[in-house]
Amino acid sequence: MLAAAASLALSACSARDTGSSGNANQTSAAEAPKQAADAANPAGDGKAVCSGVTLAYAGTINGGSAALGQNILYGVDLAIKQHNKANPGCQVAFKQFDTEGKPDKAPGVVTQVISEASIIGVVGLPFSGESKATGNLFEQAGLVHITPSATNVHLTENGWKTFFRGMGNDGVQGPAAAKFLTGTLKANKVCVIEDDSEYGSGLAQQVRDALKEKATCSDKVKTAQTDFSAVVNKMVTEKPDAIFYGGYYPEASPLAQQLDDKGVTAKFVGPDGVKDDEFVKGAGAAAAKAYFTCPCVPEDNFKDFTAAYNATEGRAPGTYSPEGYDVATILLKGIDKGIKDRAGLLDFVKNYDGQGLTKKFKWNDKGELSETPVWSYKVENGKIVNNGQIN
């Protein structure tokens, strides 16, 4: 994810429909949560006073999995715009830095972020590999950063005091995915396929561990791979009931399509890195058979948020848009309390305890949340829809 205020005119994600009842192989979809009466509002009371403070988004804006980062970016942008409109005495600047989702590129971008003294809080980075590559830089700078989507378990085991996670990690999602595969989808034989990313391999291992003897085979693919004939042929031979793919949508789309073309009937389950309309577009007819797990909350009933997102950003929210909005709101609440430096905002986040749109936000000393729901989703009529909460 590279630096600078990059153009946002890229592929948009379509709206998610409300949950509907599942097919014969599924339980009925649970209703998505309603907005809590005490959910934090970035507008605050309109009386905030501040000057010279900046928040930043660091993460993918362009690149192979750009849609996942854009979802978050626009959520952050909405929160800041709502805040600034309501608080004429506190205009928070917003800067965007594009890493393209690349772990080798991210350190240079984050170095640029931390060199700008006015930046006192960061939303990002979205992906686990780039988060691993930059955590020490944020730590050395004392700059708080909240990721709405980087799920690798080990990110909070590095002793970083500036890293916070805005959703559950793969230690939560992995067992939930296994529960969904074996419970809801009734799979007794599951093949776990992983890509070569920090995120994909880490999540795949969590799923295998949770599946135990029901993880009957495994395979690996590479980033940017397009021909999956060897993997597909293995699935034809293994005849699993379901396939879990640990990775991102650019590879998941052609993989699912090629499995379908070969007549593989196993149910295809992808995680949050696959849960995007770009997967639906790329997978063709195979998308209709796909399911997803995600530590992200469906925004079906967040009507005001969705309407504002559409009106302000010119597109519908997608995966992790509400989470991006929530964590940006937390940083804004700190600024509204008069905090104007990095140390103060870090301390504010560390001690924060409050309700957001998606969940209650309260972190332990490692930067993990106490509340970590995981939901399932499916494709229905060409759209990704809520399929019920797993955990």
XYZ file of C-alpha atoms in Angstrom:
391
model
C 0.000 0.000 0.000
C 1.818 3.110 -1.232
C 1.898 6.694 -0.066
C 0.175 9.898 -1.103
C -3.367 11.005 -1.634
C -4.147 8.631 -4.455
C -7.142 8.708 -6.722
C -10.173 6.985 -5.346
C -11.863 6.442 -8.706
C -11.581 2.676 -8.660
C -13.864 -0.310 -8.620
C -16.693 0.037 -6.139
C -18.382 -2.621 -4.117
C -22.095 -3.110 -4.473
C -24.614 -3.039 -1.671
C -25.213 -6.047 0.501
C -28.805 -7.234 0.735
C -30.496 -8.068 3.995
C -30.161 -11.624 5.252
C -32.527 -14.233 3.957
C -33.287 -17.820 4.750
C -30.687 -20.357 3.696
C -31.107 -23.277 1.323
C -31.571 -26.894 2.347
C -27.935 -27.169 3.374
C -28.013 -24.165 5.697
C -29.553 -22.880 8.843
C -31.777 -19.822 8.571
C -29.917 -16.549 8.500
C -30.017 -14.621 11.765
C -31.094 -11.031 11.615
C -28.245 -8.569 11.366
C -27.712 -6.427 14.478
C -29.480 -3.106 14.786
C -27.628 0.073 15.582
C -27.159 0.446 19.320
C -28.730 3.550 20.842
C -25.382 4.482 22.382
C -23.235 3.839 19.285
C -20.487 6.447 19.024
C -21.210 9.214 16.514
C -18.270 10.964 14.822
C -20.210 14.228 14.893
C -19.984 14.328 18.678
C -21.703 17.287 20.329
C -20.513 19.783 17.720
C -18.548 21.788 20.289
C -15.061 20.371 19.731
C -12.128 22.741 19.413
C -8.847 21.719 17.796
C -6.280 22.814 15.234
C -3.370 21.331 13.338
C -4.267 17.674 13.848
C -4.362 15.009 11.144
C -5.597 11.445 10.899
C -4.348 9.108 8.198
C -5.361 6.002 6.340
C -2.465 3.745 5.356
C -3.257 0.755 3.194
C -4.155 -0.437 -0.240
C -5.916 2.015 -2.545
C -4.538 0.552 -5.748
C -3.258 -2.952 -6.349
C -4.523 -6.496 -6.672
C -6.898 -6.495 -3.695
C -7.648 -2.789 -3.713
C -11.405 -3.111 -3.173
C -10.845 -4.418 0.353
C -8.827 -1.332 1.260
C -11.154 1.086 -0.470
C -14.074 -0.186 1.609
C -12.192 0.867 4.729
C -10.851 4.113 3.307
C -14.296 5.394 2.414
C -15.617 4.457 5.862
C -12.860 6.527 7.459
C -13.468 9.383 5.047
C -17.179 9.412 5.919
C -16.502 9.585 9.658
C -14.087 12.499 9.271
C -16.412 14.397 6.948
C -19.321 13.963 9.361
C -17.131 15.137 12.227
C -15.865 18.214 10.428
C -19.321 19.220 9.211
C -20.649 19.137 12.789
C -17.621 20.762 14.442
C -16.616 24.043 12.758
C -14.126 24.669 15.548
C -12.298 21.388 14.996
C -11.388 20.600 11.408
C -9.417 17.352 11.365
C -7.247 16.913 8.286
C -7.211 13.540 6.521
C -4.321 12.099 4.521
C -4.286 8.881 2.521
C -1.240 6.704 1.895
C -1.311 3.844 -0.588
C 0.794 0.744 0.119
C -0.834 -1.305 -2.665
C -1.086 -4.059 -0.058
C 2.574 -5.003 -0.516
C 4.675 -5.955 2.547
C 7.882 -4.880 0.780
C 6.459 -1.475 -0.066
C 4.646 -0.721 3.171
C 7.700 0.183 5.327
C 8.645 3.056 3.026
C 5.093 4.337 3.079
C 4.800 4.101 6.862
C 8.128 5.920 7.203
C 6.512 8.772 5.305
C 3.441 8.630 7.556
C 5.381 8.824 10.794
C 7.573 11.655 9.471
C 4.529 13.967 9.326
C 4.279 15.360 12.844
C 0.666 16.470 12.514
C -0.497 12.863 12.054
C -1.461 11.617 15.516
C -3.519 8.542 14.621
C -3.746 6.038 11.754
C -6.401 3.659 10.474
C -4.649 0.665 8.900
C -2.950 -1.298 7.679
C -5.621 -3.597 6.224
C -3.476 -6.672 5.464
C -1.511 -8.899 7.808
C 1.720 -9.095 5.797
C 2.170 -5.349 5.594
C 1.117 -4.966 9.239
C 3.845 -7.394 10.264
C 6.392 -5.473 8.188
C 5.567 -2.079 9.715
C 4.545 -2.686 13.327
C 7.998 -1.849 14.669
C 8.027 1.475 12.812
C 4.757 2.586 14.384
C 6.011 1.394 17.766
C 9.217 3.404 17.535
C 7.235 6.497 16.561
C 4.663 6.024 19.336
C 1.930 6.375 16.709
C -1.336 4.569 17.408
C -2.775 2.582 14.506
C -5.986 0.561 14.459
C -6.451 -2.056 11.769
C -10.045 -2.798 10.779
C -9.102 -6.010 8.943
C -5.615 -7.505 9.546
C -6.421 -10.813 11.240
C -3.183 -12.799 11.633
C -2.987 -14.024 15.232
C 0.710 -13.282 15.697
C 0.416 -9.540 15.081
C -0.490 -8.951 18.726
C 2.313 -11.186 19.998
C 5.152 -8.803 19.104
C 4.913 -6.622 22.188
C 3.738 -3.611 20.184
C 1.866 -1.096 22.344
C 0.688 1.003 19.385
C -1.136 -1.779 17.458
C -4.874 -2.344 17.955
C -7.259 -4.620 16.090
C -10.828 -3.579 15.255
C -12.270 -7.097 14.830
C -11.581 -10.698 15.821
C -8.367 -12.404 14.728
C -7.871 -15.701 12.892
C -7.782 -17.535 16.203
C -11.469 -16.621 16.336
C -12.312 -16.877 12.637
C -10.567 -20.231 12.093
C -12.645 -22.205 14.622
C -15.772 -20.352 13.475
C -15.084 -21.345 9.874
C -14.578 -24.959 10.957
C -17.856 -24.829 12.865
C -19.631 -23.464 9.801
C -18.084 -26.083 7.498
C -18.873 -29.091 9.660
C -22.026 -27.857 11.386
C -23.968 -25.729 8.918
C -22.614 -27.257 5.704
C -22.352 -30.795 7.186
C -18.917 -31.384 5.628
C -17.002 -34.447 6.840
C -14.152 -34.078 4.340
C -12.652 -30.619 3.888
C -9.727 -29.628 1.685
C -7.938 -26.504 2.924
C -6.181 -24.496 0.242
C -3.940 -21.550 1.141
C -2.096 -18.824 -0.705
C 1.438 -17.661 0.136
C 0.453 -14.562 2.127
C 0.894 -14.053 5.864
C -2.879 -13.848 6.125
C -3.785 -16.842 3.983
C -1.322 -19.316 5.435
C -2.031 -18.258 9.018
C -5.791 -18.543 8.657
C -5.572 -21.865 6.807
C -3.574 -23.323 9.691
C -6.159 -22.126 12.193
C -8.917 -23.793 10.156
C -6.977 -27.062 9.841
C -6.298 -27.127 13.554
C -9.987 -26.622 14.316
C -11.180 -29.178 11.764
C -8.788 -31.851 13.074
C -9.423 -35.173 11.318
C -12.019 -33.613 9.023
C -9.252 -31.660 7.267
C -8.590 -34.512 4.861
C -6.346 -32.771 2.335
C -4.565 -29.496 1.645
C -2.851 -27.610 -1.150
C -1.104 -24.312 -1.853
C -1.310 -21.605 -4.507
C 0.694 -18.465 -5.213
C -0.200 -14.798 -5.380
C -1.147 -13.795 -8.953
C -1.585 -17.423 -10.003
C -4.233 -17.895 -12.696
C -3.939 -21.544 -13.758
C -5.159 -23.873 -11.016
C -5.383 -27.089 -13.025
C -3.126 -29.069 -10.661
C -5.142 -27.995 -7.623
C -8.435 -28.663 -9.412
C -7.347 -32.139 -10.460
C -6.402 -32.897 -6.872
C -9.871 -31.827 -5.720
C -11.407 -34.102 -8.374
C -9.428 -37.010 -6.946
C -9.999 -36.177 -3.276
C -13.749 -35.544 -3.628
C -14.103 -33.326 -0.524
C -17.488 -32.187 0.742
C -16.192 -28.628 1.054
C -13.158 -26.538 0.185
C -11.879 -23.754 2.411
C -9.661 -21.193 0.691
C -7.302 -19.083 2.806
C -6.363 -16.023 0.773
C -7.734 -13.109 -1.244
C -10.317 -12.719 -3.992
C -7.973 -12.178 -7.011
C -6.891 -15.832 -6.833
C -10.092 -17.211 -5.302
C -12.213 -16.079 -8.258
C -10.490 -18.069 -11.019
C -9.941 -20.994 -8.653
C -13.660 -21.248 -7.893
C -14.504 -20.893 -11.573
C -12.057 -23.604 -12.638
C -13.324 -25.956 -9.928
C -16.870 -25.432 -11.190
C -15.847 -25.913 -14.814
C -14.302 -29.252 -13.877
C -17.499 -30.392 -12.167
C -16.218 -30.237 -8.586
C -19.340 -30.132 -6.417
C -17.646 -29.356 -3.086
C -18.996 -26.244 -1.380
C -16.530 -23.361 -1.684
C -15.936 -21.285 1.455
C -13.743 -18.202 1.518
C -12.884 -15.853 4.414
C -12.994 -12.071 4.697
C -10.221 -11.684 2.123
C -12.507 -13.261 -0.474
C -15.785 -11.660 0.643
C -16.013 -8.933 -1.949
C -18.117 -8.255 -5.029
C -14.949 -8.519 -7.096
C -14.970 -12.232 -6.263
C -18.573 -12.507 -7.446
C -17.695 -10.796 -10.727
C -14.604 -12.920 -11.328
C -15.976 -16.321 -10.323
C -18.883 -16.268 -12.763
C -21.461 -19.000 -12.253
C -19.333 -20.564 -9.492
C -20.030 -17.570 -7.233
C -23.604 -18.750 -6.690
C -22.221 -21.752 -4.788
C -19.878 -19.759 -2.557
C -20.013 -18.981 1.159
C -17.871 -16.740 3.315
C -16.849 -16.316 6.928
C -15.864 -12.918 8.275
C -15.213 -11.228 11.632
C -17.139 -8.318 10.139
C -20.683 -7.350 11.029
C -23.363 -7.038 8.296
C -24.496 -3.450 7.865
C -28.015 -4.463 6.797
C -29.693 -2.564 9.647
C -27.266 0.361 9.888
C -29.619 2.397 7.708
C -28.302 5.872 8.530
C -24.706 4.764 8.006
C -25.487 3.111 4.681
C -27.460 6.103 3.402
C -24.697 8.518 4.417
C -22.002 6.299 2.888
C -23.873 6.161 -0.408
C -24.552 9.902 -0.439
C -21.087 11.026 0.648
C -18.833 8.450 -0.991
C -20.935 7.762 -4.076
C -20.947 4.006 -3.545
C -22.323 1.365 -1.230
C -20.404 0.090 1.806
C -18.618 -3.249 1.616
C -16.593 -5.594 3.805
C -15.072 -3.699 6.763
C -16.582 -0.316 5.796
C -18.462 -0.068 9.133
C -15.354 -1.204 11.030
C -13.284 1.506 9.323
C -15.942 4.034 10.294
C -15.992 2.791 13.883
C -12.250 2.956 14.498
C -11.967 6.372 12.861
C -14.750 7.564 15.141
C -12.765 6.424 18.184
C -9.738 8.446 17.078
C -11.987 11.471 16.473
C -13.493 11.162 19.947
C -9.987 11.408 21.384
C -9.312 14.580 19.409
C -12.629 16.027 20.573
C -11.466 15.593 24.160
C -8.631 17.984 23.451
C -5.907 15.462 22.624
C -3.429 16.880 20.138
C -0.394 14.611 20.298
C 0.493 10.988 19.623
C 1.107 9.999 23.223
C -2.266 11.331 24.317
C -4.210 9.618 21.543
C -2.408 6.321 22.160
C -3.365 6.471 25.824
C -6.963 7.327 24.899
C -7.309 4.284 22.637
C -5.617 2.000 25.160
C -8.223 2.921 27.766
C -11.220 3.263 25.444
C -14.458 1.516 26.386
C -17.456 2.308 24.211
C -20.102 1.052 21.806
C -19.696 1.380 18.053
C -21.893 0.430 15.130
C -20.390 -3.037 14.857
C -19.554 -3.985 18.435
C -18.306 -2.759 21.786
C -14.722 -1.548 21.623
C -12.494 -2.328 24.588
C -8.972 -3.635 24.145
C -6.729 -5.803 26.299
C -3.048 -5.056 26.820
C -2.174 -6.794 23.529
C -4.571 -4.737 21.426
C -7.227 -7.450 21.047
C -10.927 -6.751 21.494
C -13.083 -8.391 24.122
C -16.018 -8.692 21.699
C -15.240 -10.579 18.461
C -18.309 -11.755 16.494
C -17.906 -13.860 13.343
C -20.633 -14.004 10.687
C -21.324 -16.157 7.650
C -22.369 -14.884 4.243
C -23.442 -16.370 0.928
C -24.083 -15.271 -2.648
C -27.721 -14.802 -3.554
C -28.953 -13.340 -6.849
C -25.447 -12.124 -7.600
C -24.956 -10.320 -4.294
C -23.234 -11.210 -1.049
C -25.816 -11.415 1.726
C -25.895 -12.121 5.433
C -26.207 -15.821 6.260
C -26.216 -15.576 10.052
C -23.832 -15.191 12.967
C -21.522 -18.131 13.718
C -19.932 -16.960 16.966
